[in-house]
Coordinates of C-alpha atoms in Angstrom, one line a residue:
Chain A
M1 CA 14.8 48.7 -3.4
R2 CA 16.9 45.6 -3.9
E3 CA 16.4 44.5 -0.4
N4 CA 12.6 44.9 -0.8
S5 CA 12.6 42.6 -3.8
L6 CA 14.7 40.0 -2.0
V7 CA 12.2 40.1 0.9
K8 CA 9.4 39.8 -1.5
R9 CA 10.9 36.9 -3.3
G10 CA 11.7 35.1 -0.1
G11 CA 8.2 35.7 1.1
Y12 CA 6.8 34.2 -2.2
F13 CA 9.1 31.2 -1.8
L14 CA 8.1 30.6 1.9
A15 CA 4.4 31.1 1.2
F16 CA 4.4 28.4 -1.4
N17 CA 7.1 26.1 -0.2
G18 CA 7.5 26.7 3.5
L19 CA 5.1 24.2 5.0
S20 CA 5.7 21.6 2.4
L21 CA 9.5 21.7 2.9
F22 CA 9.2 22.0 6.7
A23 CA 7.2 18.8 6.9
F24 CA 9.3 17.0 4.3
L25 CA 12.5 17.9 6.2
C26 CA 11.3 17.2 9.7
V27 CA 9.6 13.9 8.9
L28 CA 11.8 12.4 6.2
V29 CA 15.1 14.0 5.6
I30 CA 16.3 14.8 9.1
P31 CA 15.2 11.5 10.6
F32 CA 16.8 9.6 7.7
I33 CA 20.2 11.3 8.2
Y34 CA 19.9 11.1 12.0
G35 CA 19.0 7.4 11.6
F36 CA 22.1 6.8 9.6
I37 CA 24.2 8.4 12.3
L38 CA 22.5 6.3 14.9
T39 CA 23.7 3.1 13.3
F40 CA 27.2 4.0 14.4
T41 CA 26.3 4.4 18.0
N42 CA 25.4 2.0 20.8
W43 CA 22.1 3.8 21.7
N44 CA 19.6 1.6 23.5
A45 CA 16.7 3.8 24.4
I46 CA 17.1 3.3 28.1
S47 CA 20.0 5.6 28.7
D48 CA 20.2 9.1 27.4
T49 CA 23.8 9.0 26.5
F50 CA 25.5 6.9 23.8
S51 CA 28.9 6.7 22.3
F52 CA 30.1 6.0 18.8
V53 CA 31.1 2.4 18.1
G54 CA 32.0 2.6 14.4
L55 CA 30.8 -0.2 12.2
Q56 CA 30.1 -2.5 15.2
N57 CA 26.3 -2.5 14.6
Y58 CA 26.8 -3.6 10.9
V59 CA 29.1 -6.3 12.0
T60 CA 26.4 -7.5 14.5
V61 CA 23.8 -7.4 11.7
F62 CA 25.8 -9.5 9.3
S63 CA 26.9 -12.0 11.9
D64 CA 23.4 -12.3 13.4
K65 CA 22.3 -15.8 12.2
E66 CA 18.7 -15.0 13.1
F67 CA 18.6 -11.9 10.9
L68 CA 20.3 -13.7 8.0
R69 CA 17.8 -16.6 8.3
Q70 CA 14.9 -14.1 8.3
F71 CA 16.4 -12.2 5.4
L72 CA 16.5 -15.4 3.4
I73 CA 12.9 -16.2 4.3
T74 CA 11.9 -12.7 3.2
L75 CA 13.7 -13.2 -0.1
K76 CA 11.9 -16.4 -0.7
Y77 CA 8.6 -14.8 0.2
V78 CA 9.3 -11.8 -2.0
V79 CA 10.4 -13.7 -5.1
I80 CA 7.6 -16.3 -5.0
S81 CA 5.0 -13.7 -4.3
A82 CA 6.2 -11.4 -7.1
V83 CA 6.2 -14.2 -9.6
L84 CA 2.8 -15.6 -8.7
C85 CA 1.1 -12.2 -8.3
N86 CA 2.3 -11.1 -11.8
V87 CA 1.4 -14.4 -13.5
F88 CA -2.0 -14.4 -11.9
A89 CA -2.7 -10.8 -12.6
F90 CA -1.5 -10.9 -16.2
T91 CA -3.7 -14.0 -16.9
I92 CA -6.9 -12.4 -15.5
A93 CA -6.1 -9.1 -17.3
Y94 CA -5.7 -11.1 -20.5
F95 CA -9.1 -12.7 -20.1
L96 CA -10.7 -9.5 -19.0
T97 CA -9.6 -7.5 -22.1
S98 CA -10.8 -10.1 -24.6
G99 CA -14.3 -8.6 -24.9
M100 CA -16.1 -10.7 -22.2
R101 CA -19.5 -10.2 -20.8
A102 CA -19.7 -8.3 -17.5
Q103 CA -16.1 -7.3 -18.0
N104 CA -16.3 -4.2 -15.8
F105 CA -18.1 -6.0 -13.0
L106 CA -15.5 -8.8 -13.0
R107 CA -12.6 -6.3 -12.9
G108 CA -14.2 -4.4 -10.1
G109 CA -14.6 -7.6 -8.1
F110 CA -11.0 -8.7 -8.4
F111 CA -9.9 -5.3 -7.1
V112 CA -11.8 -5.5 -3.8
P113 CA -9.1 -7.0 -1.6
N114 CA -6.8 -4.2 -2.5
L115 CA -9.0 -1.6 -0.9
I116 CA -8.7 -3.2 2.6
G117 CA -5.8 -2.8 4.9
G118 CA -3.3 -5.6 5.5
I119 CA -4.3 -6.0 9.2
I120 CA -7.9 -6.7 8.2
L121 CA -6.9 -9.0 5.3
G122 CA -4.6 -11.0 7.7
Y123 CA -7.4 -11.6 10.2
I124 CA -9.9 -12.7 7.5
W125 CA -7.4 -15.3 6.2
K126 CA -6.4 -16.4 9.7
F127 CA -9.9 -17.8 10.0
M128 CA -9.7 -19.2 6.5
F129 CA -6.6 -21.2 7.3
A130 CA -7.3 -22.2 10.8
N131 CA -11.0 -23.0 10.4
V132 CA -12.3 -23.2 6.9
L133 CA -9.6 -24.9 5.0
T134 CA -9.1 -27.5 7.8
Q135 CA -12.9 -28.2 7.6
I136 CA -12.6 -28.7 3.8
G137 CA -9.6 -31.0 4.3
K138 CA -11.5 -33.1 6.8
T139 CA -14.7 -33.3 4.8
F140 CA -13.1 -34.2 1.5
G141 CA -10.1 -36.1 2.9
I142 CA -7.4 -33.8 1.5
A143 CA -4.3 -34.5 3.6
L144 CA -2.7 -31.2 2.7
L145 CA -5.5 -29.2 4.2
K146 CA -6.3 -31.3 7.3
T147 CA -3.9 -29.4 9.5
S148 CA -3.7 -25.6 9.5
F149 CA -1.1 -24.0 7.3
L150 CA -0.4 -21.6 10.1
T151 CA 0.8 -24.2 12.6
N152 CA 3.3 -25.8 10.2
P153 CA 6.7 -24.1 9.9
D154 CA 7.2 -25.2 6.3
R155 CA 3.8 -24.2 5.1
A156 CA 3.1 -21.0 7.1
I157 CA 5.2 -18.9 4.7
W158 CA 2.9 -20.2 1.9
A159 CA 0.0 -18.8 3.8
M160 CA 1.6 -15.4 3.6
I161 CA 2.3 -15.8 -0.1
I162 CA -1.3 -16.9 -0.9
V163 CA -2.7 -13.9 0.9
T164 CA -0.2 -11.5 -0.7
V165 CA -1.2 -12.8 -4.2
W166 CA -4.8 -12.4 -3.2
Q167 CA -4.2 -8.8 -2.0
Y168 CA -2.2 -7.5 -5.0
A169 CA -3.6 -9.5 -7.9
G170 CA -6.5 -7.1 -8.6
Y171 CA -4.3 -4.1 -8.3
L172 CA -1.7 -5.4 -10.8
M173 CA -4.5 -6.6 -13.0
M174 CA -5.7 -3.0 -13.4
I175 CA -2.2 -1.9 -14.5
Y176 CA -1.9 -4.8 -17.0
I177 CA -5.4 -4.0 -18.3
A178 CA -4.2 -0.4 -18.9
G179 CA -1.2 -1.9 -20.7
F180 CA -3.4 -4.2 -22.9
V181 CA -5.7 -1.3 -23.8
G182 CA -2.6 0.8 -24.7
I183 CA -1.4 -1.5 -27.4
P184 CA -2.0 0.2 -30.7
R185 CA -4.9 -1.2 -32.8
D186 CA -3.0 -1.2 -36.0
V187 CA -0.2 -3.4 -34.6
Q188 CA -2.9 -5.9 -33.4
E189 CA -4.6 -5.9 -36.7
A190 CA -1.3 -6.4 -38.6
A191 CA -0.6 -9.4 -36.4
D192 CA -4.1 -10.8 -37.1
I193 CA -3.7 -10.3 -40.9
D194 CA -0.3 -12.0 -40.8
G195 CA -1.9 -15.0 -39.2
A196 CA -0.7 -14.7 -35.7
H197 CA -3.5 -15.9 -33.4
G198 CA -4.0 -16.9 -29.8
L199 CA -0.9 -17.8 -27.9
R200 CA 1.5 -17.0 -30.7
K201 CA 0.1 -13.5 -30.9
L202 CA 0.3 -13.2 -27.2
F203 CA 4.0 -14.2 -26.9
R204 CA 5.3 -12.6 -30.1
V205 CA 3.3 -9.4 -30.2
T206 CA 1.5 -8.6 -27.0
I207 CA 4.0 -9.5 -24.3
P208 CA 6.9 -7.7 -25.9
L209 CA 4.8 -4.5 -26.2
M210 CA 3.8 -4.8 -22.5
V211 CA 7.3 -4.7 -21.1
P212 CA 6.7 -1.3 -19.4
S213 CA 3.7 -2.8 -17.6
F214 CA 5.7 -5.7 -16.4
N215 CA 8.4 -3.4 -15.3
I216 CA 6.0 -1.3 -13.1
C217 CA 4.2 -4.3 -11.7
L218 CA 7.4 -6.2 -10.8
F219 CA 8.7 -3.2 -9.1
I220 CA 5.5 -2.7 -7.1
T221 CA 5.4 -6.3 -5.9
L222 CA 9.1 -6.4 -5.0
S223 CA 9.3 -3.2 -3.1
R224 CA 6.0 -3.7 -1.3
S225 CA 6.4 -7.3 -0.3
F226 CA 10.0 -6.6 0.9
M227 CA 8.6 -4.1 3.4
A228 CA 5.4 -6.2 4.3
Y229 CA 4.5 -5.7 7.9
D230 CA 0.7 -5.4 8.6
L231 CA -0.2 -8.7 7.0
N232 CA 2.7 -10.4 8.7
L233 CA 1.5 -9.1 12.1
S234 CA -2.1 -10.1 11.9
L235 CA -1.8 -13.3 9.9
T236 CA 1.1 -15.1 11.5
N237 CA 2.9 -12.7 13.8
G238 CA 6.1 -14.6 12.9
A239 CA 4.8 -17.9 14.2
P240 CA 5.4 -20.8 14.2
Y241 CA 8.9 -20.7 15.7
G242 CA 9.8 -17.5 13.8
S243 CA 9.4 -19.3 10.5
T244 CA 7.4 -16.4 9.0
Q245 CA 9.0 -13.4 10.7
L246 CA 9.8 -11.2 7.8
A247 CA 12.6 -8.6 7.7
A248 CA 10.5 -5.6 8.5
M249 CA 9.0 -7.3 11.5
H250 CA 12.4 -8.3 12.7
V251 CA 13.5 -4.6 12.6
Y252 CA 10.5 -3.6 14.6
Q253 CA 11.2 -6.4 17.2
K254 CA 14.9 -5.5 17.5
A255 CA 14.2 -1.9 18.1
F256 CA 11.1 -1.8 20.2
M257 CA 11.1 -5.2 21.9
S258 CA 14.8 -5.8 22.5
K259 CA 15.5 -2.1 22.7
Q260 CA 18.6 -2.4 20.5
F261 CA 18.0 0.8 18.5
G262 CA 21.4 1.0 16.9
V263 CA 21.3 -2.6 15.6
G264 CA 17.7 -2.2 14.6
Q265 CA 18.4 0.9 12.6
A266 CA 21.4 -0.7 11.0
E267 CA 19.1 -3.5 9.8
A268 CA 16.6 -1.0 8.5
I269 CA 19.4 0.7 6.5
V270 CA 20.4 -2.7 5.0
L271 CA 16.8 -3.2 3.9
F272 CA 16.7 0.3 2.6
V273 CA 19.8 -0.4 0.4
V274 CA 18.1 -3.5 -1.0
V275 CA 14.9 -1.7 -1.8
A276 CA 16.9 1.2 -3.3
L277 CA 18.8 -1.2 -5.5
I278 CA 15.6 -2.7 -6.8
S279 CA 14.2 0.8 -7.6
V280 CA 17.4 2.1 -9.2
T281 CA 17.5 -1.1 -11.4
Q282 CA 14.0 -0.4 -12.5
V283 CA 14.6 3.2 -13.4
L284 CA 17.8 2.2 -15.4
L285 CA 15.9 -0.5 -17.2
N286 CA 13.2 2.0 -18.1
K287 CA 15.8 4.5 -19.4
K288 CA 17.5 1.9 -21.4
R289 CA 14.3 0.9 -23.1
E290 CA 13.4 4.5 -23.9
V291 CA 16.7 4.8 -25.7
E292 CA 16.1 1.6 -27.7
V293 CA 12.5 2.7 -28.7
Chain B
M1 CA -15.2 -21.0 -36.8
T2 CA -17.6 -18.5 -35.2
V3 CA -19.2 -21.3 -33.2
R4 CA -15.9 -22.3 -31.8
L5 CA -15.0 -18.8 -30.9
R6 CA -18.2 -18.2 -29.1
K7 CA -17.8 -21.5 -27.2
Q8 CA -14.3 -20.4 -26.2
H9 CA -15.8 -17.1 -24.9
W10 CA -18.3 -19.0 -22.9
G11 CA -15.7 -21.2 -21.4
R12 CA -13.6 -18.2 -20.5
T13 CA -16.5 -16.3 -19.0
V14 CA -17.4 -19.3 -16.8
F15 CA -13.8 -19.8 -15.8
V16 CA -13.3 -16.1 -14.8
F17 CA -16.6 -16.0 -12.9
A18 CA -15.6 -19.2 -11.0
L19 CA -12.3 -17.6 -10.2
L20 CA -13.9 -14.5 -8.9
I21 CA -16.3 -16.5 -6.7
L22 CA -13.3 -18.3 -5.3
F23 CA -11.6 -15.0 -4.9
L24 CA -14.5 -13.5 -2.9
V25 CA -15.3 -16.5 -0.8
P26 CA -13.5 -15.2 2.2
F27 CA -15.8 -12.2 2.3
Y28 CA -18.8 -14.4 2.1
L29 CA -17.6 -16.5 5.0
V30 CA -16.9 -13.5 7.2
L31 CA -20.3 -11.9 6.4
N32 CA -22.2 -15.1 6.7
N33 CA -20.6 -16.1 10.0
S34 CA -21.0 -12.7 11.5
F35 CA -24.6 -13.6 12.1
R36 CA -24.0 -17.0 13.6
T37 CA -22.4 -18.4 16.7
T38 CA -18.8 -19.4 17.2
E39 CA -19.8 -23.0 17.5
M40 CA -21.7 -23.0 14.2
F41 CA -18.8 -21.3 12.6
V42 CA -16.3 -23.9 13.7
T43 CA -18.5 -26.9 12.7
S44 CA -20.1 -25.7 9.4
P45 CA -18.6 -22.4 8.1
F46 CA -20.2 -22.6 4.7
K47 CA -23.8 -23.1 5.8
L48 CA -25.9 -20.1 5.0
T49 CA -27.1 -18.3 8.1
D50 CA -30.8 -18.7 9.0
S51 CA -31.1 -15.6 11.0
L52 CA -30.0 -12.0 10.7
D53 CA -29.4 -11.7 14.5
P54 CA -27.5 -8.4 15.1
K55 CA -26.2 -9.7 18.5
N56 CA -22.6 -10.1 17.3
Y57 CA -22.7 -6.7 15.7
I58 CA -23.9 -5.0 18.9
D59 CA -21.2 -6.9 20.8
A60 CA -18.4 -5.9 18.4
F61 CA -19.7 -2.4 18.0
N62 CA -19.4 -1.8 21.8
K63 CA -16.3 -3.8 22.5
M64 CA -14.1 -2.4 19.8
R65 CA -15.6 1.1 20.4
F66 CA -16.4 1.3 16.7
M67 CA -17.7 4.9 16.7
N68 CA -14.6 6.1 18.5
G69 CA -12.3 4.5 15.9
L70 CA -14.4 5.6 13.0
Q71 CA -14.4 9.2 14.2
N72 CA -10.6 9.2 14.7
S73 CA -9.9 7.6 11.4
F74 CA -12.2 10.0 9.7
I75 CA -10.7 13.2 11.2
I76 CA -7.1 12.0 10.8
T77 CA -7.6 10.9 7.2
L78 CA -9.5 14.1 6.2
C79 CA -7.1 16.6 7.8
S80 CA -4.0 14.8 6.7
V81 CA -5.1 14.5 3.1
A82 CA -6.3 18.2 3.0
L83 CA -2.9 19.3 4.4
I84 CA -1.0 17.2 1.8
L85 CA -3.2 18.4 -1.1
I86 CA -2.8 22.1 -0.3
T87 CA 0.9 22.2 0.6
A88 CA 2.0 19.8 -2.2
S89 CA 0.1 21.5 -5.0
M90 CA 1.4 25.0 -3.9
S91 CA 4.9 23.7 -3.7
A92 CA 4.8 21.9 -7.0
H93 CA 3.4 25.0 -8.7
Y94 CA 6.3 27.1 -7.3
L95 CA 8.8 24.5 -8.4
V96 CA 7.5 24.3 -11.9
R97 CA 7.1 28.1 -12.4
N98 CA 10.4 29.1 -10.9
R99 CA 13.0 26.8 -12.5
N100 CA 16.5 27.4 -11.1
R101 CA 19.2 25.4 -9.4
L102 CA 17.5 25.5 -6.0
T103 CA 14.1 24.4 -7.1
N104 CA 15.6 21.6 -9.3
T105 CA 17.5 20.3 -6.3
I106 CA 14.5 20.4 -4.1
F107 CA 12.4 18.5 -6.6
G108 CA 15.3 16.0 -7.2
I109 CA 15.6 15.3 -3.5
M110 CA 11.8 14.8 -3.2
V111 CA 11.7 12.3 -6.1
A112 CA 14.7 10.4 -4.8
S113 CA 13.2 10.3 -1.3
M114 CA 10.3 8.2 -2.6
I115 CA 12.4 5.0 -2.4
V116 CA 12.9 5.4 1.3
P117 CA 10.6 2.9 3.1
F118 CA 8.9 3.9 6.3
Q119 CA 10.9 1.4 8.3
A120 CA 14.1 3.3 7.5
V121 CA 13.0 6.3 9.5
M122 CA 10.7 4.6 12.0
I123 CA 13.3 4.4 14.8
P124 CA 14.7 7.9 14.5
L125 CA 11.2 9.3 14.4
A126 CA 10.3 7.5 17.6
K127 CA 13.5 8.9 19.2
I128 CA 13.1 12.5 18.1
Y129 CA 9.4 13.0 18.5
G130 CA 9.1 10.7 21.5
S131 CA 11.8 12.7 23.4
M132 CA 10.0 15.9 22.6
N133 CA 6.8 14.5 24.1
L134 CA 5.0 14.9 20.8
Y135 CA 3.8 11.3 20.7
N136 CA 0.2 10.3 21.6
N137 CA -1.1 13.3 19.7
P138 CA -3.2 13.2 16.6
L139 CA -1.7 16.4 15.3
T140 CA 1.8 14.8 15.3
L141 CA 0.3 12.0 13.2
M142 CA -1.2 14.4 10.7
F143 CA 2.1 16.2 10.5
F144 CA 3.8 12.9 9.8
Y145 CA 1.4 12.1 7.0
M146 CA 1.9 15.5 5.6
G147 CA 5.7 14.9 5.5
F148 CA 5.4 11.3 4.1
G149 CA 2.8 12.2 1.6
Q150 CA 4.7 15.3 0.3
A151 CA 7.1 13.8 -2.2
F152 CA 4.7 11.6 -4.1
A153 CA 2.0 14.4 -4.3
V154 CA 4.5 17.0 -5.4
F155 CA 5.8 14.6 -8.0
I156 CA 2.3 14.0 -9.5
F157 CA 1.3 17.7 -9.3
H158 CA 4.6 18.7 -10.9
G159 CA 4.0 16.5 -13.9
F160 CA 0.6 17.9 -14.4
I161 CA 1.3 21.6 -13.9
K162 CA 4.1 21.4 -16.4
G163 CA 1.4 20.8 -19.0
I164 CA -0.7 23.8 -18.1
P165 CA 0.0 26.9 -20.2
V166 CA 1.5 29.7 -18.1
E167 CA -0.2 32.6 -20.1
L168 CA -3.4 32.5 -18.2
E169 CA -1.7 33.0 -14.8
E170 CA 0.5 35.7 -16.2
A171 CA -2.5 37.6 -17.5
A172 CA -4.0 37.5 -14.0
L173 CA -0.8 38.6 -12.3
I174 CA -0.4 41.6 -14.6
D175 CA -4.0 42.5 -13.8
G176 CA -2.9 42.9 -10.2
C177 CA -4.0 39.6 -8.8
G178 CA -1.9 38.5 -5.8
R179 CA 0.2 35.3 -6.1
L180 CA -1.9 33.4 -3.5
K181 CA -5.2 34.5 -5.0
N182 CA -3.9 33.7 -8.4
F183 CA -3.0 30.2 -7.2
F184 CA -6.3 29.4 -5.5
S185 CA -8.7 31.0 -8.0
I186 CA -6.9 30.3 -11.3
V187 CA -4.5 27.4 -10.9
M188 CA -6.3 25.2 -8.4
P189 CA -9.5 24.7 -10.5
N190 CA -7.3 23.4 -13.3
L191 CA -5.8 20.8 -11.1
K192 CA -9.0 18.9 -10.4
P193 CA -8.2 15.7 -12.2
V194 CA -4.8 15.2 -10.4
I195 CA -6.3 16.4 -7.1
V196 CA -8.8 13.4 -7.4
T197 CA -5.9 11.0 -8.1
V198 CA -3.8 12.1 -5.1
L199 CA -6.9 12.3 -2.9
I200 CA -7.9 8.7 -3.6
L201 CA -4.4 7.3 -3.2
D202 CA -3.8 9.2 0.0
V203 CA -7.2 8.4 1.5
L204 CA -6.7 4.7 0.9
W205 CA -3.2 4.8 2.3
I206 CA -4.0 6.7 5.5
W207 CA -7.3 5.1 6.2
N208 CA -5.7 1.6 6.1
D209 CA -2.4 2.4 7.6
Y210 CA -1.5 0.5 10.8
L211 CA 2.2 0.8 11.7
L212 CA 2.6 4.6 11.9
P213 CA -0.5 5.2 14.0
S214 CA 0.3 2.2 16.2
M215 CA 3.5 4.0 17.2
V216 CA 2.1 7.5 17.6
L217 CA -1.3 7.0 19.1
L218 CA -0.8 5.2 22.4
S219 CA -4.0 5.9 24.4
P220 CA -7.1 3.8 23.5
D221 CA -9.2 7.0 23.0
L222 CA -7.1 8.0 20.0
R223 CA -7.2 4.7 18.2
T224 CA -8.0 4.7 14.5
L225 CA -10.1 1.8 13.0
P226 CA -7.1 -0.5 12.1
L227 CA -5.8 0.0 15.7
S228 CA -9.2 -0.7 17.3
T229 CA -9.5 -3.9 15.1
Y230 CA -6.1 -5.0 16.2
S231 CA -6.7 -4.5 19.9
F232 CA -10.2 -6.1 19.6
F233 CA -8.7 -9.2 18.0
T234 CA -5.8 -9.5 20.5
T235 CA -8.2 -9.1 23.5
Y236 CA -11.1 -11.3 22.5
S237 CA -9.3 -13.9 20.4
V238 CA -11.5 -16.9 21.4
D239 CA -15.0 -15.8 20.6
Y240 CA -15.0 -15.8 16.7
A241 CA -18.5 -14.7 15.9
P242 CA -18.2 -11.1 17.2
L243 CA -14.8 -10.8 15.6
M244 CA -16.4 -11.6 12.2
A245 CA -19.0 -8.8 12.9
G246 CA -16.1 -6.5 13.8
L247 CA -14.4 -7.2 10.5
V248 CA -17.6 -6.5 8.5
L249 CA -18.0 -3.2 10.4
T250 CA -14.4 -2.2 9.6
I251 CA -14.7 -3.1 5.9
I252 CA -18.1 -1.3 5.4
P253 CA -16.8 2.3 5.1
V254 CA -14.2 1.4 2.3
I255 CA -16.6 -0.7 0.4
A256 CA -19.2 2.0 0.6
L257 CA -16.7 4.5 -0.8
Y258 CA -15.8 2.0 -3.6
L259 CA -19.4 1.5 -4.6
L260 CA -19.9 5.3 -4.8
C261 CA -16.8 6.1 -6.9
Q262 CA -15.4 2.9 -8.3
K263 CA -14.4 4.5 -11.6
Q264 CA -12.4 7.3 -10.0
I265 CA -10.8 4.9 -7.5
I266 CA -9.6 2.5 -10.1
E267 CA -8.4 5.3 -12.4
G268 CA -6.6 7.0 -9.6
V269 CA -4.8 3.9 -8.5
V270 CA -3.7 3.0 -12.0
Q271 CA -2.6 6.6 -12.7
G272 CA -0.6 6.7 -9.5
A273 CA 1.2 3.5 -10.4
I274 CA 2.0 4.3 -14.0
K275 CA 3.4 7.8 -13.4

């Protein structure tokens, strides 16, 4: 009798959780643990055997000037993109919640780039930078635009940033709009009655109440742009002279082009730790706020 | 006062409209020049096309094997999303209705796993599944999506099922309804709003994904649309005009979907981000 009920309960568990857990373990959990072990080996994909080398791969990663340089480029890209994306998205969201004509149409329009994959967006902008902007530069005599952004090592990263802002602005805008709409009416009216208008109301009342939206949006931009790959591949492919090769692409190159799987995986783990730190910070900030409120 | 306010509003509207036009200019340029020649594109990209010659489209359609890519993308997206929806909703339901140390741990690990970026498991995946000769198979890719999509979908379903009163299900169970039947006929219909949210997010993710399919699907016959676009661009990089037509072709399915259910898409995307 007891055994029967145990079988029954096990069957119930497996019927509802079996496939889900199997896929989750096989695709995420096991590879993640296995990958962590790989970072302590000298595996190189060509030979079947490998031996443990301790922390050697991590030493290689942190003494690899190329990786550190690309890590700094990635940081620059991530921080500037995150700031610009959020400022831009917040501004449009502010305008588009102030009771404007054709509000919904405008919102829908700004969202369009976000529907399309990074590969396609990168190709669209490749032509914009290589062809269209240079044309405009020549016609109107704007020195900055005369040569392509994509061939200049100092400016190519800005091409990445511009397209990233373009890609995410509409998405973040929608989250900010939800935040604006969620501000209680009575608080707004109270601010109006107290004589807080325009910018003053925005900075003293609206923005403090929108901290949760800022938190979400900042987290999205930071974690996504840290792992940017598709856009990087189709827009610049790391050129010119590796000046736009972001960290995620570097990992890919290390592993699948130079066949240094152990080092590549160690780099991937370093990136994971950075992204994990960003996420944990965000969760802690949220918790702290909940306590305060 | 009112006059000033109205003026301000006009100023704002014009400003935001201008911004949107600037924002969407790249799409205009791609569409416009997909009907022109490469030479025209290079010399005068903004000039409106004077013909609607489908030559570039026919060219792109054949060279990038558009139908092949579309079909692969469609099958892979549809099957992967269906797998995620069914397995994750069942799993979440079990986890909510049977709270104990085991189920809490499973749920905790799933939520924590959401911070793992794809790149952290990309190399081990290639090693494990490559050595078992499971690569170059669309079924492997669907299984991967099922695994990667699990945590987020379970998380969303979990939050929603918590809010559904358990009495209805209990009544059915007492009446002798089996657990599976109970789930599909009584629980599932209540999940409709979250199913739509997960569906939309996963469709957009899988449809546009490049890196994972580029690793798994090696033979040209299996390519999804992003992969066909990539190979089309790397092979025919000099002749711009057909490339523009290729871009338009790839964008059409998503835009069509957007026009059909814009409200649900925007709602789903916002819900997914806020939760």
